[in-house]
mmCIF file of C-alpha atoms in Angstrom:
data_model
loop_
_atom_site.group_PDB
_atom_site.id
_atom_site.type_symbol
_atom_site.label_atom_id
_atom_site.label_comp_id
_atom_site.label_asym_id
_atom_site.label_seq_id
_atom_site.Cartn_x
_atom_site.Cartn_y
_atom_site.Cartn_z
ATOM 1 C CA ALA A 1 -25.691 3.964 -17.813
ATOM 2 C CA GLU A 2 -26.370 3.289 -14.126
ATOM 3 C CA MET A 3 -28.317 5.797 -12.043
ATOM 4 C CA VAL A 4 -27.363 4.278 -8.670
ATOM 5 C CA LYS A 5 -24.093 5.069 -6.885
ATOM 6 C CA VAL A 6 -21.566 2.227 -7.082
ATOM 7 C CA LYS A 7 -20.170 0.792 -3.864
ATOM 8 C CA ALA A 8 -16.518 -0.210 -3.579
ATOM 9 C CA ARG A 9 -17.623 -3.363 -1.755
ATOM 10 C CA GLU A 10 -19.545 -4.502 -4.840
ATOM 11 C CA LEU A 11 -16.676 -3.621 -7.173
ATOM 12 C CA ARG A 12 -14.124 -5.769 -5.322
ATOM 13 C CA GLY A 13 -15.701 -9.044 -6.448
ATOM 14 C CA LYS A 14 -15.520 -8.175 -10.146
ATOM 15 C CA SER A 15 -12.793 -9.118 -12.610
ATOM 16 C CA LYS A 16 -10.454 -6.562 -14.140
ATOM 17 C CA GLU A 17 -12.231 -6.750 -17.532
ATOM 18 C CA GLU A 18 -15.604 -6.021 -15.920
ATOM 19 C CA LEU A 19 -14.126 -3.107 -13.984
ATOM 20 C CA LEU A 20 -12.519 -1.638 -17.113
ATOM 21 C CA LYS A 21 -15.811 -2.023 -18.999
ATOM 22 C CA GLN A 22 -17.652 -0.230 -16.179
ATOM 23 C CA LEU A 23 -14.985 2.486 -16.208
ATOM 24 C CA GLY A 24 -15.540 2.960 -19.947
ATOM 25 C CA ASP A 25 -19.296 3.230 -19.387
ATOM 26 C CA PHE A 26 -18.849 5.860 -16.700
ATOM 27 C CA LYS A 27 -16.456 7.892 -18.841
ATOM 28 C CA GLN A 28 -18.923 7.734 -21.736
ATOM 29 C CA GLU A 29 -21.711 8.876 -19.442
ATOM 30 C CA LEU A 30 -19.578 11.713 -18.117
ATOM 31 C CA SER A 31 -18.860 12.979 -21.629
ATOM 32 C CA THR A 32 -22.585 12.970 -22.491
ATOM 33 C CA LEU A 33 -23.337 14.838 -19.252
ATOM 34 C CA ARG A 34 -20.665 17.413 -20.057
ATOM 35 C CA VAL A 35 -22.224 17.930 -23.490
ATOM 36 C CA ALA A 36 -25.601 18.414 -21.747
ATOM 37 C CA LYS A 37 -23.977 20.991 -19.481
ATOM 38 C CA VAL A 38 -22.677 23.002 -22.448
ATOM 39 C CA THR A 39 -25.992 22.790 -24.328
ATOM 40 C CA GLY A 40 -27.905 23.856 -21.197
ATOM 41 C CA GLY A 41 -29.281 20.544 -19.960
ATOM 42 C CA ALA A 42 -31.574 19.881 -17.016
ATOM 43 C CA ALA A 43 -30.409 20.512 -13.448
ATOM 44 C CA SER A 44 -30.757 16.782 -12.661
ATOM 45 C CA LYS A 45 -28.121 16.014 -15.297
ATOM 46 C CA LEU A 46 -25.741 18.666 -13.984
ATOM 47 C CA SER A 47 -25.951 17.317 -10.444
ATOM 48 C CA LYS A 48 -25.176 13.836 -11.790
ATOM 49 C CA ILE A 49 -21.727 14.911 -13.064
ATOM 50 C CA CYS A 50 -20.373 14.818 -9.504
ATOM 51 C CA LEU A 51 -21.777 11.312 -8.870
ATOM 52 C CA VAL A 52 -20.284 9.933 -12.088
ATOM 53 C CA ARG A 53 -16.857 11.447 -11.335
ATOM 54 C CA LYS A 54 -16.847 9.873 -7.867
ATOM 55 C CA SER A 55 -17.895 6.534 -9.353
ATOM 56 C CA ILE A 56 -14.984 6.695 -11.818
ATOM 57 C CA ALA A 57 -12.658 7.395 -8.891
ATOM 58 C CA ARG A 58 -14.043 4.401 -6.974
ATOM 59 C CA VAL A 59 -13.536 2.034 -9.915
ATOM 60 C CA LEU A 60 -9.963 3.268 -10.447
ATOM 61 C CA THR A 61 -9.204 2.943 -6.731
ATOM 62 C CA VAL A 62 -10.411 -0.667 -6.656
ATOM 63 C CA ILE A 63 -8.401 -1.485 -9.816
ATOM 64 C CA ASN A 64 -5.228 0.024 -8.331
ATOM 65 C CA GLN A 65 -5.691 -1.621 -4.936
ATOM 66 C CA THR A 66 -6.238 -5.097 -6.394
ATOM 67 C CA GLN A 67 -3.207 -4.619 -8.649
ATOM 68 C CA LYS A 68 -1.013 -3.669 -5.686
ATOM 69 C CA ASP A 69 -2.404 -6.569 -3.641
ATOM 70 C CA ASN A 70 -1.510 -9.037 -6.390
ATOM 71 C CA LEU A 71 2.004 -7.581 -6.609
ATOM 72 C CA ARG A 72 2.413 -7.972 -2.845
ATOM 73 C CA LYS A 73 1.412 -11.639 -3.147
ATOM 74 C CA LEU A 74 3.839 -12.111 -6.053
ATOM 75 C CA PHE A 75 6.837 -10.664 -4.193
ATOM 76 C CA LYS A 76 6.006 -12.270 -0.812
ATOM 77 C CA GLY A 77 9.031 -14.162 0.507
ATOM 78 C CA LYS A 78 11.378 -12.918 -2.246
ATOM 79 C CA LYS A 79 14.782 -11.439 -1.387
ATOM 80 C CA HIS A 80 14.153 -8.080 -3.093
ATOM 81 C CA LYS A 81 10.896 -6.130 -3.375
ATOM 82 C CA PRO A 82 10.099 -3.090 -5.523
ATOM 83 C CA LYS A 83 10.568 0.120 -3.557
ATOM 84 C CA ASP A 84 6.864 0.974 -3.494
ATOM 85 C CA LEU A 85 6.078 -2.352 -1.776
ATOM 86 C CA ARG A 86 8.640 -1.869 0.990
ATOM 87 C CA PRO A 87 7.603 -0.291 4.305
ATOM 88 C CA LYS A 88 7.925 3.509 4.100
ATOM 89 C CA LYS A 89 8.763 4.400 7.730
ATOM 90 C CA THR A 90 11.356 7.217 7.823
ATOM 91 C CA ARG A 91 14.666 7.633 6.050
ATOM 92 C CA ALA A 92 16.619 7.268 9.304
ATOM 93 C CA ILE A 93 14.816 4.068 10.266
ATOM 94 C CA ARG A 94 15.385 2.586 6.795
ATOM 95 C CA ARG A 95 19.119 3.268 7.059
ATOM 96 C CA ARG A 96 19.411 1.832 10.567
ATOM 97 C CA LEU A 97 21.081 -1.545 11.203
ATOM 98 C CA ASN A 98 18.565 -4.354 11.345
ATOM 99 C CA LYS A 99 18.063 -6.547 14.441
ATOM 100 C CA HIS A 100 20.525 -9.208 13.248
ATOM 101 C CA GLU A 101 23.254 -6.695 12.357
ATOM 102 C CA GLU A 102 22.877 -4.981 15.739
ATOM 103 C CA SER A 103 23.282 -8.217 17.666
ATOM 104 C CA ILE A 104 26.459 -9.374 15.837
ATOM 105 C CA LYS A 105 29.579 -9.350 18.047
ATOM 106 C CA SER A 106 33.170 -9.300 16.759
ATOM 107 C CA ALA A 107 35.683 -12.041 17.658
ATOM 108 C CA LYS A 108 37.485 -9.595 19.958
ATOM 109 C CA GLN A 109 34.245 -8.696 21.735
ATOM 110 C CA LEU A 110 33.355 -12.381 22.194
ATOM 111 C CA ARG A 111 36.816 -13.070 23.653
ATOM 112 C CA LYS A 112 36.530 -10.148 26.099
ATOM 113 C CA MET A 113 33.111 -11.341 27.222
ATOM 114 C CA ARG A 114 34.462 -14.859 27.760
ATOM 115 C CA LEU A 115 37.553 -13.774 29.687
ATOM 116 C CA PHE A 116 35.885 -11.059 31.771
ATOM 117 C CA PRO A 117 32.325 -12.197 32.481
ATOM 118 C CA LYS A 118 29.899 -9.826 34.176
ATOM 119 C CA ARG A 119 30.397 -9.986 37.943
ATOM 120 C CA LEU A 120 27.442 -11.065 40.000
ATOM 121 C CA TYR A 121 26.977 -9.720 43.521
ATOM 122 C CA ALA A 122 24.680 -11.152 46.137
ATOM 123 C CA LEU A 123 23.202 -8.166 47.929
ATOM 124 C CA LYS A 124 22.262 -8.401 51.607
ATOM 125 C CA ALA A 125 18.598 -7.605 52.140
#
């Protein structure tokens, strides 16, 4: 397995199969390191456990982010989106009327506005 720390930047270019293969490698390496820990392995191996765990986390993060990105592209411009792709904001904001609904005026309101327009005053300077 790899000795060098993986960078998320390098992982982003890879395909899902490659990422999953790398993930498998890391998990395999972690299990061998854990065995070494139990059997009293060298200190260098014990310190590597942390690195491998972080690498696994990085690979999983990149997999999840690319998956979510692809979903966002898929649902772009559609009428309904899955809840986890909608903006979170706050509950109150989500329940608020949207811009269009706020600006709608009833027939009665339109009539009142037409019949009684806002008075304009010319003020003397």
